[in-house]
Amino acid sequence: MTSSTSRIAARKSARRRLSMALPFASKTGIYQLRRKVPKALRPVLGREYKRSLKTRDPAEAKRRHAEEWEKSEQAFALAQAQLAGADVLSEKDIQQLAARWLRNEVERLERDGEFEQELFPGIQWGYDRPGQPTEWNTEHLTVREAIAQAHEWDWDGIASGHATAVLREHGIPMPTEGSAKHSSLIRAFRVQHERLTEIAAARMGGDWVSQPKLAPHTPLTVGREAGGAPAEQKPEGMSLLSLFDLYATKKRLDDGDNRVTQKTLASYRALMDRFVDLCGNMSVDQISRLTVNAYREQLAKLPSKGEGTRGLRATELIAKADAEGLPRISAATVRNNLRALSAVLSHGLSIGVLTENAVLAGGASKGAAKAASKQAAASRKRRDYNRQELRTIFTSPIYSTAGWTSPRTDFGQAWYWMPLLLYYTGARREELAQLHVADVQREGPHVYLSILETEDGEDGVRSVKTAGSRRRIPLHPDLLDRGFLDYVESVPQAGQLFPKLTANKAGYYGANFGKRWASYLTDVVKLSAPATPAHGFRHTFKTLCREVGIAEDVMDAIAGHAGGNAVGRGYGSMPFARLAQEIVKFPTIASLVLPAPSKPAD
């Protein structure tokens, strides 16, 4: 080989090595680490080692890529050692990994409250009521109860799935199937999975006082933690804000660094600042049950509103409320403040910084929830629009005066179509405001809206509330009769469905429209209704669906709700043809005894 050929080959080899050492952007824009696995290690790791970096920011991706690359090197080394006959996983490591999984799952459950998803469907029974669809209820079982009833679930397969995810997170190869270590690993995760379902059943039954006994967080003797790395040592005197930073990092990794996560974290950070203002900047191990109860008492003294309250600290707000007799925040708001604190403290519990979550252990969370429930029952207000209010809205200037334009903000024809879409789809305001023209699609004779139907449809700016919010919404025939498709064809086909709705600083396209719509109902329409201006349509949609006999699972699929039996409905899918067939039952605006509304001027 000539020297020139050698140099060319060397440069090609260097470029190949460089390409492997750079983050890879997937179709969704989320960066990944991808490495080919050496042939000798493929029996343990497969053909490719791939990890999501959970960010779309190139600079952040490079930082995370370096960390994941180091983990991949350790994973390769462990796989090589396992193939050479080394005992990679000790029994202590197996028990600790299973215990960590349980702690993380308990923290997630306490935060999300989706207890039904961890339980298994048992006996289903129905109630027949005259003139109404049958109401179905399902028994929810723990693992122990399901086994007692001889349910044929693949318990080892479920445990293996959890174990595989945990080992993958730590860069540890799965023990050879059939080996003693593999059996021990599956057994450990089966035990912890059974415990998780017992905890979920207790919480679902209203028990928020009893606390599960969780194994202490100790370093592993395998992989990157071998030798007890400093990252596993318990921090002393950690402040609440420092713990919040750790919680925020984990939430971004778990849920993705999107605008929904950013909004939640910004809200939680403000609430942590409120705690510091009211209780002092103490270390988290000093936050006792007494501290939390005192915090709850102080929260209840905060004003719900009042002129000149913006920008004041919590202590100043309480003083102003006392002096001026301002109305105080609701019990539900107190409960939500405590939930945020509980989520952060639960993370401290899961990483070994705390030995208990004082919010849950002292009963403050349960007490606040009970108070909120009583207050809601005592002053329960209607959250949907009644027929008279709908008549008032849909005979207002937008729909009765040709060429009406807002005197303050020009949103184009979004003024006309957004309320109609909210009424006929039950969708969230932002789901509609962020639509692209390309999201109006056809299937056979049916026209539908694609609400980020697949993850590949997410472009880093738009998002949905939950995974179940990704869906297709069939359009009601009345929307088509009113000329919606003509409107769709009138706007630039490569852009937004409502081009004059622009995103605010947080990235929400519907925020400014929501403010102006609320002002329109108050100042122009003179509407006095308890329903929230835009979200009230979502409640109205469910009410009217029930009124005309549209099945609960159908209306949930259209509205993007998880549904009552989350476990059972996680199987299969709802046929789109069924949705299109049912939506025609939904009451037209004309059925509200309205004159035919005029179409908007071009």
XYZ file of C-alpha atoms in Angstrom:
602
model
C 0.000 0.000 0.000
C 1.444 3.397 -0.983
C 1.919 6.187 1.561
C -0.811 8.206 -0.199
C -3.261 5.293 0.050
C -2.357 4.844 3.714
C -3.098 8.489 4.469
C -6.483 8.266 2.727
C -7.355 5.108 4.654
C -6.278 6.737 7.916
C -8.431 9.783 7.252
C -11.443 7.578 6.459
C -10.870 5.594 9.632
C -10.638 8.801 11.670
C -13.884 10.105 10.160
C -15.639 6.832 11.048
C -14.410 7.061 14.635
C -15.476 10.707 14.830
C -18.981 9.930 13.501
C -19.434 7.303 16.196
C -18.444 9.821 18.854
C -21.116 12.388 17.902
C -24.786 12.495 18.931
C -27.239 11.182 16.355
C -30.459 13.146 15.702
C -33.538 10.932 15.290
C -36.561 11.766 13.126
C -38.177 13.492 16.109
C -35.115 15.716 16.616
C -34.215 13.996 19.903
C -30.527 13.107 20.007
C -29.276 9.580 20.641
C -26.061 7.711 21.288
C -25.685 4.820 18.861
C -22.787 2.339 18.817
C -22.290 -0.882 16.949
C -21.645 -3.714 19.366
C -18.556 -5.861 18.671
C -19.508 -9.302 17.324
C -18.158 -11.067 20.394
C -20.478 -9.105 22.701
C -23.667 -9.343 20.623
C -24.987 -12.444 22.444
C -25.247 -10.207 25.543
C -25.883 -6.679 24.180
C -27.391 -7.231 20.725
C -26.181 -5.695 17.465
C -26.477 -2.040 18.480
C -26.102 -0.148 21.761
C -28.559 2.772 21.618
C -29.576 5.283 24.281
C -31.790 8.360 24.055
C -30.122 11.583 25.205
C -33.616 13.055 25.836
C -32.869 16.492 24.448
C -33.123 18.390 21.174
C -30.483 20.935 22.151
C -27.190 20.149 20.303
C -24.955 21.572 23.047
C -26.749 19.654 25.791
C -26.705 16.544 23.599
C -22.901 16.684 23.363
C -22.598 16.853 27.147
C -24.982 13.967 27.718
C -23.385 12.010 24.880
C -20.041 12.055 26.684
C -21.666 10.669 29.840
C -23.527 7.963 27.947
C -20.392 7.044 25.991
C -18.602 6.343 29.259
C -21.535 4.186 30.374
C -21.401 2.279 27.086
C -17.694 1.542 27.607
C -18.489 0.154 31.056
C -21.389 -1.872 29.641
C -19.078 -3.395 27.028
C -16.506 -4.236 29.693
C -19.135 -5.889 31.895
C -20.512 -7.866 28.956
C -17.018 -9.078 28.113
C -16.443 -10.097 31.736
C -19.758 -11.966 31.836
C -18.941 -13.867 28.645
C -15.566 -14.787 30.186
C -17.402 -16.445 33.081
C -17.194 -13.669 35.681
C -20.028 -13.336 38.228
C -20.997 -9.772 37.273
C -24.064 -9.359 39.499
C -23.886 -10.148 43.210
C -26.989 -11.111 45.186
C -26.678 -7.808 47.063
C -26.697 -5.885 43.763
C -29.772 -7.793 42.587
C -31.703 -6.912 45.737
C -30.570 -3.270 45.611
C -31.544 -2.855 41.954
C -35.018 -4.257 42.601
C -35.403 -2.031 45.681
C -34.355 1.063 43.685
C -36.920 0.214 41.035
C -39.643 0.025 43.697
C -38.617 3.383 45.195
C -38.735 5.074 41.805
C -42.108 3.545 40.952
C -43.593 4.561 44.304
C -42.349 8.115 43.734
C -43.971 8.137 40.285
C -47.254 6.832 41.655
C -47.305 9.399 44.465
C -46.676 12.124 41.913
C -49.074 11.029 39.153
C -51.764 9.232 41.148
C -52.349 6.699 38.332
C -52.785 3.755 40.685
C -55.189 1.788 38.468
C -52.485 1.314 35.839
C -50.463 -0.828 38.261
C -53.405 -3.090 39.098
C -54.958 -5.932 37.123
C -58.579 -6.185 35.930
C -60.707 -8.769 37.702
C -64.451 -9.298 37.644
C -66.446 -6.802 35.572
C -70.069 -6.038 36.305
C -72.610 -3.556 35.005
C -75.483 -1.443 36.260
C -78.517 -0.974 34.031
C -80.398 2.270 34.397
C -83.597 3.105 32.492
C -82.909 5.176 29.409
C -79.112 5.187 29.941
C -76.219 3.064 28.683
C -75.037 0.298 30.975
C -72.456 1.585 33.457
C -69.573 -0.871 33.772
C -67.260 -1.256 36.744
C -64.175 -3.409 37.038
C -62.528 -4.909 40.085
C -58.850 -3.964 40.397
C -56.523 -6.650 41.735
C -53.052 -6.774 43.228
C -50.634 -9.434 41.996
C -51.415 -11.565 45.041
C -55.182 -11.299 44.428
C -54.825 -12.017 40.701
C -52.786 -15.145 41.428
C -55.383 -16.276 43.975
C -58.053 -15.928 41.276
C -55.899 -18.006 38.884
C -55.397 -15.209 36.339
C -52.936 -16.306 33.663
C -50.567 -13.347 33.509
C -46.924 -13.789 32.564
C -45.582 -12.697 35.945
C -41.980 -13.634 35.122
C -42.245 -11.767 31.817
C -43.484 -8.628 33.568
C -40.663 -8.832 36.121
C -38.137 -9.459 33.343
C -39.277 -6.312 31.529
C -38.764 -4.182 34.640
C -35.393 -5.804 35.370
C -34.179 -5.326 31.795
C -35.012 -1.601 31.902
C -33.174 -1.135 35.212
C -30.098 -3.069 34.091
C -30.039 -1.110 30.860
C -30.151 2.171 32.792
C -27.083 1.082 34.792
C -25.253 -0.396 31.796
C -25.322 -3.901 33.279
C -25.833 -6.928 30.995
C -28.725 -9.284 31.679
C -27.536 -12.591 33.200
C -27.774 -15.573 30.888
C -31.334 -16.869 30.724
C -31.699 -20.047 32.752
C -28.770 -19.246 35.027
C -29.101 -19.046 38.813
C -28.462 -15.284 38.731
C -31.146 -14.757 36.098
C -33.679 -16.671 38.205
C -32.660 -14.706 41.307
C -33.048 -11.399 39.434
C -36.529 -12.251 38.154
C -37.581 -13.438 41.608
C -36.400 -10.182 43.242
C -38.333 -8.028 40.772
C -41.437 -10.210 41.125
C -41.403 -9.604 44.881
C -41.039 -5.836 44.449
C -43.704 -5.737 41.720
C -46.107 -7.482 44.086
C -45.288 -4.895 46.762
C -45.907 -2.068 44.283
C -49.408 -3.333 43.508
C -50.162 -3.570 47.255
C -49.100 0.079 47.676
C -51.140 1.145 44.636
C -54.221 -0.652 45.980
C -53.830 1.013 49.382
C -53.505 4.496 47.856
C -56.418 3.874 45.502
C -58.460 2.861 48.547
C -57.722 6.178 50.252
C -54.842 5.142 52.551
C -52.292 7.969 52.350
C -50.940 7.546 55.860
C -49.198 4.174 55.941
C -45.705 4.277 54.483
C -44.056 1.336 52.697
C -40.834 0.035 54.209
C -38.206 0.600 51.538
C -34.691 -0.786 51.592
C -31.936 1.818 52.197
C -30.130 3.188 49.160
C -26.624 1.695 49.092
C -23.927 1.708 46.363
C -23.723 -1.170 43.919
C -20.609 -3.310 43.705
C -20.828 -3.537 39.925
C -20.287 -1.170 37.007
C -19.801 2.547 37.327
C -20.757 2.495 41.023
C -18.176 -0.109 42.020
C -16.145 1.036 44.993
C -18.853 3.402 46.234
C -18.527 6.422 43.958
C -19.091 9.815 45.584
C -22.347 10.220 43.631
C -23.834 7.486 45.813
C -22.838 9.096 49.101
C -25.604 10.769 51.041
C -25.331 14.567 50.802
C -25.349 16.263 54.181
C -27.382 19.402 54.793
C -28.890 19.573 51.314
C -31.234 22.541 50.860
C -34.723 22.220 49.419
C -33.750 24.206 46.337
C -30.737 21.947 45.740
C -32.974 18.887 46.031
C -35.406 20.531 43.634
C -32.579 20.897 41.088
C -31.981 17.128 41.299
C -35.704 16.480 40.977
C -35.865 18.785 37.929
C -32.982 16.960 36.242
C -34.695 13.605 36.739
C -38.053 14.899 35.510
C -36.463 16.248 32.325
C -34.851 12.862 31.715
C -38.069 10.956 32.497
C -40.604 13.185 30.728
C -38.437 14.938 28.136
C -37.234 18.530 28.157
C -40.365 19.886 26.472
C -42.530 22.909 27.167
C -44.969 20.925 29.356
C -42.125 19.801 31.602
C -40.647 23.298 31.637
C -43.996 24.793 32.640
C -44.413 22.285 35.478
C -40.883 22.843 36.755
C -41.260 26.637 36.643
C -44.455 26.339 38.682
C -42.857 23.941 41.181
C -39.781 26.138 41.562
C -42.018 29.104 42.461
C -43.724 26.944 45.088
C -40.361 25.876 46.538
C -39.436 29.572 46.808
C -42.744 30.099 48.620
C -41.860 27.369 51.130
C -38.458 28.979 51.752
C -40.148 32.354 52.219
C -42.614 30.982 54.762
C -40.463 28.409 56.584
C -36.862 29.462 55.987
C -34.065 27.994 53.865
C -33.599 24.886 56.018
C -31.938 21.655 54.940
C -34.334 18.993 53.725
C -33.581 16.657 56.644
C -34.959 19.397 58.928
C -38.346 19.441 57.162
C -40.350 17.544 59.750
C -44.031 16.678 60.002
C -44.494 19.688 62.295
C -42.805 21.906 59.699
C -45.173 20.707 56.980
C -48.270 21.253 59.148
C -47.085 24.787 59.964
C -46.499 25.379 56.241
C -50.021 24.221 55.475
C -51.439 26.683 58.023
C -49.478 29.535 56.455
C -50.598 28.589 52.951
C -54.237 28.813 54.006
C -53.651 32.473 54.973
C -52.490 33.559 51.500
C -54.899 35.780 49.519
C -56.508 34.415 46.368
C -56.648 37.869 44.782
C -56.371 41.534 45.579
C -55.163 44.743 44.009
C -51.441 45.337 44.441
C -50.553 41.716 45.278
C -48.408 41.065 42.216
C -44.704 40.784 43.034
C -45.141 40.560 46.817
C -43.444 37.810 48.814
C -45.571 35.231 50.612
C -45.097 36.841 54.031
C -46.058 40.244 52.595
C -49.134 38.746 50.936
C -50.350 37.277 54.225
C -49.846 40.610 56.003
C -51.771 42.422 53.259
C -54.599 39.850 53.385
C -54.854 40.238 57.176
C -54.904 44.040 56.986
C -57.414 44.308 54.118
C -59.563 41.227 54.750
C -58.819 39.742 51.331
C -60.303 36.372 50.323
C -57.942 33.434 50.953
C -56.808 30.719 48.555
C -58.952 27.617 48.219
C -58.311 24.304 49.927
C -57.613 22.833 46.485
C -54.786 25.344 45.966
C -53.321 24.443 49.360
C -53.500 20.783 48.368
C -51.690 21.460 45.073
C -48.931 23.376 46.885
C -48.409 20.407 49.198
C -48.387 17.981 46.269
C -45.521 19.891 44.682
C -43.522 19.793 47.911
C -44.342 16.103 48.308
C -43.076 15.297 44.800
C -39.690 16.887 45.560
C -39.405 15.230 48.979
C -40.352 11.861 47.461
C -37.392 12.227 45.124
C -35.189 12.883 48.158
C -36.543 9.680 49.660
C -35.831 7.698 46.504
C -32.176 8.808 46.275
C -31.500 8.275 49.993
C -31.284 11.925 51.046
C -34.362 11.539 53.276
C -35.753 8.724 55.388
C -39.381 9.845 55.022
C -41.594 12.208 53.072
C -42.938 14.441 55.829
C -45.902 15.581 53.713
C -47.219 12.026 53.386
C -45.960 10.648 56.692
C -47.638 13.360 58.779
C -50.981 13.124 57.001
C -50.889 16.715 55.679
C -51.467 15.523 52.113
C -54.460 13.405 53.021
C -55.901 16.162 55.229
C -55.526 18.783 52.506
C -57.170 16.498 49.954
C -60.090 15.871 52.330
C -60.523 19.610 52.957
C -60.444 20.330 49.222
C -63.049 17.648 48.582
C -65.377 19.055 51.266
C -64.980 22.609 50.008
C -65.657 21.505 46.437
C -68.779 19.639 47.528
C -70.018 22.641 49.494
C -69.487 25.117 46.687
C -69.570 22.896 43.629
C -70.127 24.971 40.552
C -71.057 23.975 37.065
C -68.061 23.705 34.743
C -69.863 23.346 31.428
C -71.974 25.746 29.379
C -75.719 25.249 29.456
C -77.855 25.621 26.341
C -78.791 29.221 27.019
C -75.129 30.188 27.412
C -74.276 28.360 24.188
C -77.067 30.270 22.415
C -75.608 33.524 23.720
C -72.090 32.630 22.542
C -73.088 31.446 19.087
C -75.347 34.431 18.375
C -72.696 36.936 19.498
C -71.075 39.367 17.008
C -68.547 36.792 15.749
C -71.416 34.672 14.411
C -74.110 37.251 13.722
C -72.279 40.262 12.284
C -70.661 39.809 8.892
C -67.057 40.972 8.833
C -66.768 41.404 12.596
C -63.192 41.991 13.731
C -61.737 42.349 17.176
C -60.934 45.939 18.150
C -57.850 44.763 20.091
C -56.247 41.680 18.537
C -56.395 40.363 14.976
C -56.471 36.580 15.142
C -57.959 36.309 11.672
C -60.581 33.606 11.239
C -59.402 31.841 14.375
C -62.009 34.034 16.089
C -64.707 32.223 14.106
C -63.373 28.655 13.882
C -61.685 28.109 17.237
C -64.897 28.256 19.376
C -66.676 26.014 16.860
C -63.852 23.457 16.970
C -63.777 23.603 20.761
C -67.520 22.893 20.818
C -67.564 20.074 18.255
C -64.339 18.246 19.249
C -63.953 18.662 23.022
C -60.243 19.223 22.329
C -57.953 21.303 24.513
C -57.407 24.887 23.389
C -53.698 24.406 22.725
C -54.261 21.191 20.760
C -56.303 23.199 18.261
C -54.256 26.405 18.307
C -51.018 24.596 17.392
C -52.492 22.669 14.444
C -50.806 22.737 11.052
C -52.798 22.714 7.823
C -51.348 19.259 7.184
C -53.072 18.034 10.352
C -56.456 18.250 8.584
C -56.604 14.844 6.888
C -58.999 12.377 5.269
C -59.746 8.698 5.697
C -62.241 7.565 3.118
C -65.259 9.876 3.318
C -64.284 11.201 6.733
C -62.279 14.341 7.537
C -60.370 14.411 10.804
C -57.854 16.390 12.832
C -54.568 14.666 13.634
C -53.512 15.694 17.144
C -49.798 14.802 16.926
C -51.041 11.295 16.227
C -47.562 9.777 16.388
C -44.359 10.836 18.102
C -42.854 11.425 14.675
C -45.452 14.192 14.298
C -43.927 16.156 17.158
C -41.567 18.850 15.975
C -40.049 20.055 19.251
C -42.374 23.060 19.509
C -45.805 21.445 19.636
C -46.701 18.920 22.313
C -49.599 17.076 23.933
C -50.531 16.668 27.583
C -50.223 12.869 27.753
C -49.437 9.971 25.436
C -53.185 9.241 25.270
C -53.767 12.732 23.866
C -52.270 11.694 20.524
C -55.327 10.846 18.469
C -57.551 11.448 15.446
C -60.702 13.526 15.927
C -63.424 13.081 13.284
C -64.955 16.372 12.231
C -68.678 16.869 12.747
C -70.608 17.319 9.459
C -71.798 20.753 10.604
C -68.213 22.041 10.516
C -67.917 20.918 6.906
C -71.298 22.452 6.024
C -70.069 25.757 7.445
C -67.158 25.769 4.999
C -64.268 24.598 7.194
C -62.506 22.879 4.284
C -62.827 26.053 2.202
C -61.067 27.875 5.013
C -58.353 25.202 5.172
C -57.664 25.604 1.457
C -57.492 29.398 1.811
C -54.414 29.509 4.055
C -50.792 28.669 3.122
C -50.631 24.877 2.999
C -47.164 24.560 4.537
C -47.899 26.465 7.728
C -50.193 26.905 10.698
C -53.910 26.237 10.391
C -54.441 29.583 12.140
C -51.480 31.680 10.919
C -52.248 34.691 13.123
C -51.989 32.673 16.337
C -48.369 33.121 17.365
C -46.576 31.355 20.211
C -45.907 33.214 23.447
C -42.553 33.042 25.251
C -43.423 29.635 26.688
C -44.252 28.301 23.215
C -48.051 28.149 23.544
C -50.040 29.221 20.478
C -53.382 29.414 22.268
C -52.413 31.465 25.319
C -53.063 34.913 23.870
C -56.230 33.751 22.136
C -57.468 32.377 25.475
C -56.982 35.751 27.168
C -58.732 37.678 24.402
C -61.557 35.115 24.199
C -62.187 35.525 27.939
C -62.286 39.316 27.492
C -64.638 38.943 24.516
C -67.124 36.876 26.539
C -67.001 39.346 29.424
C -66.802 42.710 27.656
C -68.605 42.103 24.343
C -70.966 39.179 24.934
C -71.665 40.166 28.574
C -71.782 36.454 29.414
C -71.998 35.489 33.063
C -71.208 31.771 33.301
C -69.286 29.658 35.823
C -67.519 27.712 33.067
C -63.904 28.489 32.201
C -63.992 30.471 28.908
C -62.239 27.919 26.644
C -62.003 24.787 28.784
C -65.738 25.016 29.479
C -66.329 23.673 25.960
C -64.433 20.515 26.909
C -66.812 19.898 29.819
C -69.768 20.785 27.580
C -68.646 18.195 25.023
C -68.717 15.405 27.624
C -72.095 16.555 28.974
C -73.746 16.621 25.547
C -72.155 13.283 24.556
C -73.785 11.681 27.586
C -77.050 13.441 26.791
C -77.298 11.858 23.323
C -75.973 8.430 24.375
C -72.458 8.478 22.924
C -70.551 5.710 24.717
C -68.073 6.733 27.400
C -65.105 5.025 25.740
C -65.902 6.765 22.440
C -66.132 10.239 23.972
C -62.891 9.553 25.903
C -61.133 8.541 22.673
C -62.311 11.722 20.916
C -61.483 14.013 23.855
C -58.137 12.349 24.602
C -58.984 11.102 28.088
C -57.491 7.901 29.514
C -60.908 6.562 30.577
C -62.100 4.923 33.773
C -60.580 1.442 33.359
C -57.085 2.454 32.333
C -55.706 -1.099 32.527
C -58.352 -2.688 30.324
C -58.334 0.143 27.804
C -54.605 -0.155 27.387
C -55.367 -3.218 25.229
C -56.393 -2.857 21.595
C -57.430 0.436 20.023
C -60.604 2.355 19.200
C -61.544 1.995 15.507
C -61.665 5.375 13.795
C -64.800 4.360 11.878
C -66.602 3.981 15.216
C -65.602 7.515 16.228
C -66.800 8.947 12.913
C -70.072 7.042 13.224
C -70.745 8.315 16.745
C -69.753 11.980 16.291
C -72.762 12.615 14.035
C -74.994 12.101 17.095
C -73.492 15.168 18.744
C -76.024 18.059 18.841
C -75.563 20.694 16.172
C -75.561 24.333 17.076
C -78.736 24.672 14.989
C -80.428 22.262 17.399
C -79.940 24.875 20.099
C -82.685 26.809 18.279
C -80.361 29.257 16.609
C -80.666 31.067 13.322
C -78.123 29.865 10.787
C -74.865 31.721 11.570
C -73.255 33.676 8.789
C -69.864 32.582 7.508
C -66.894 34.837 8.202
C -65.941 37.386 5.592
C -62.882 36.657 3.490
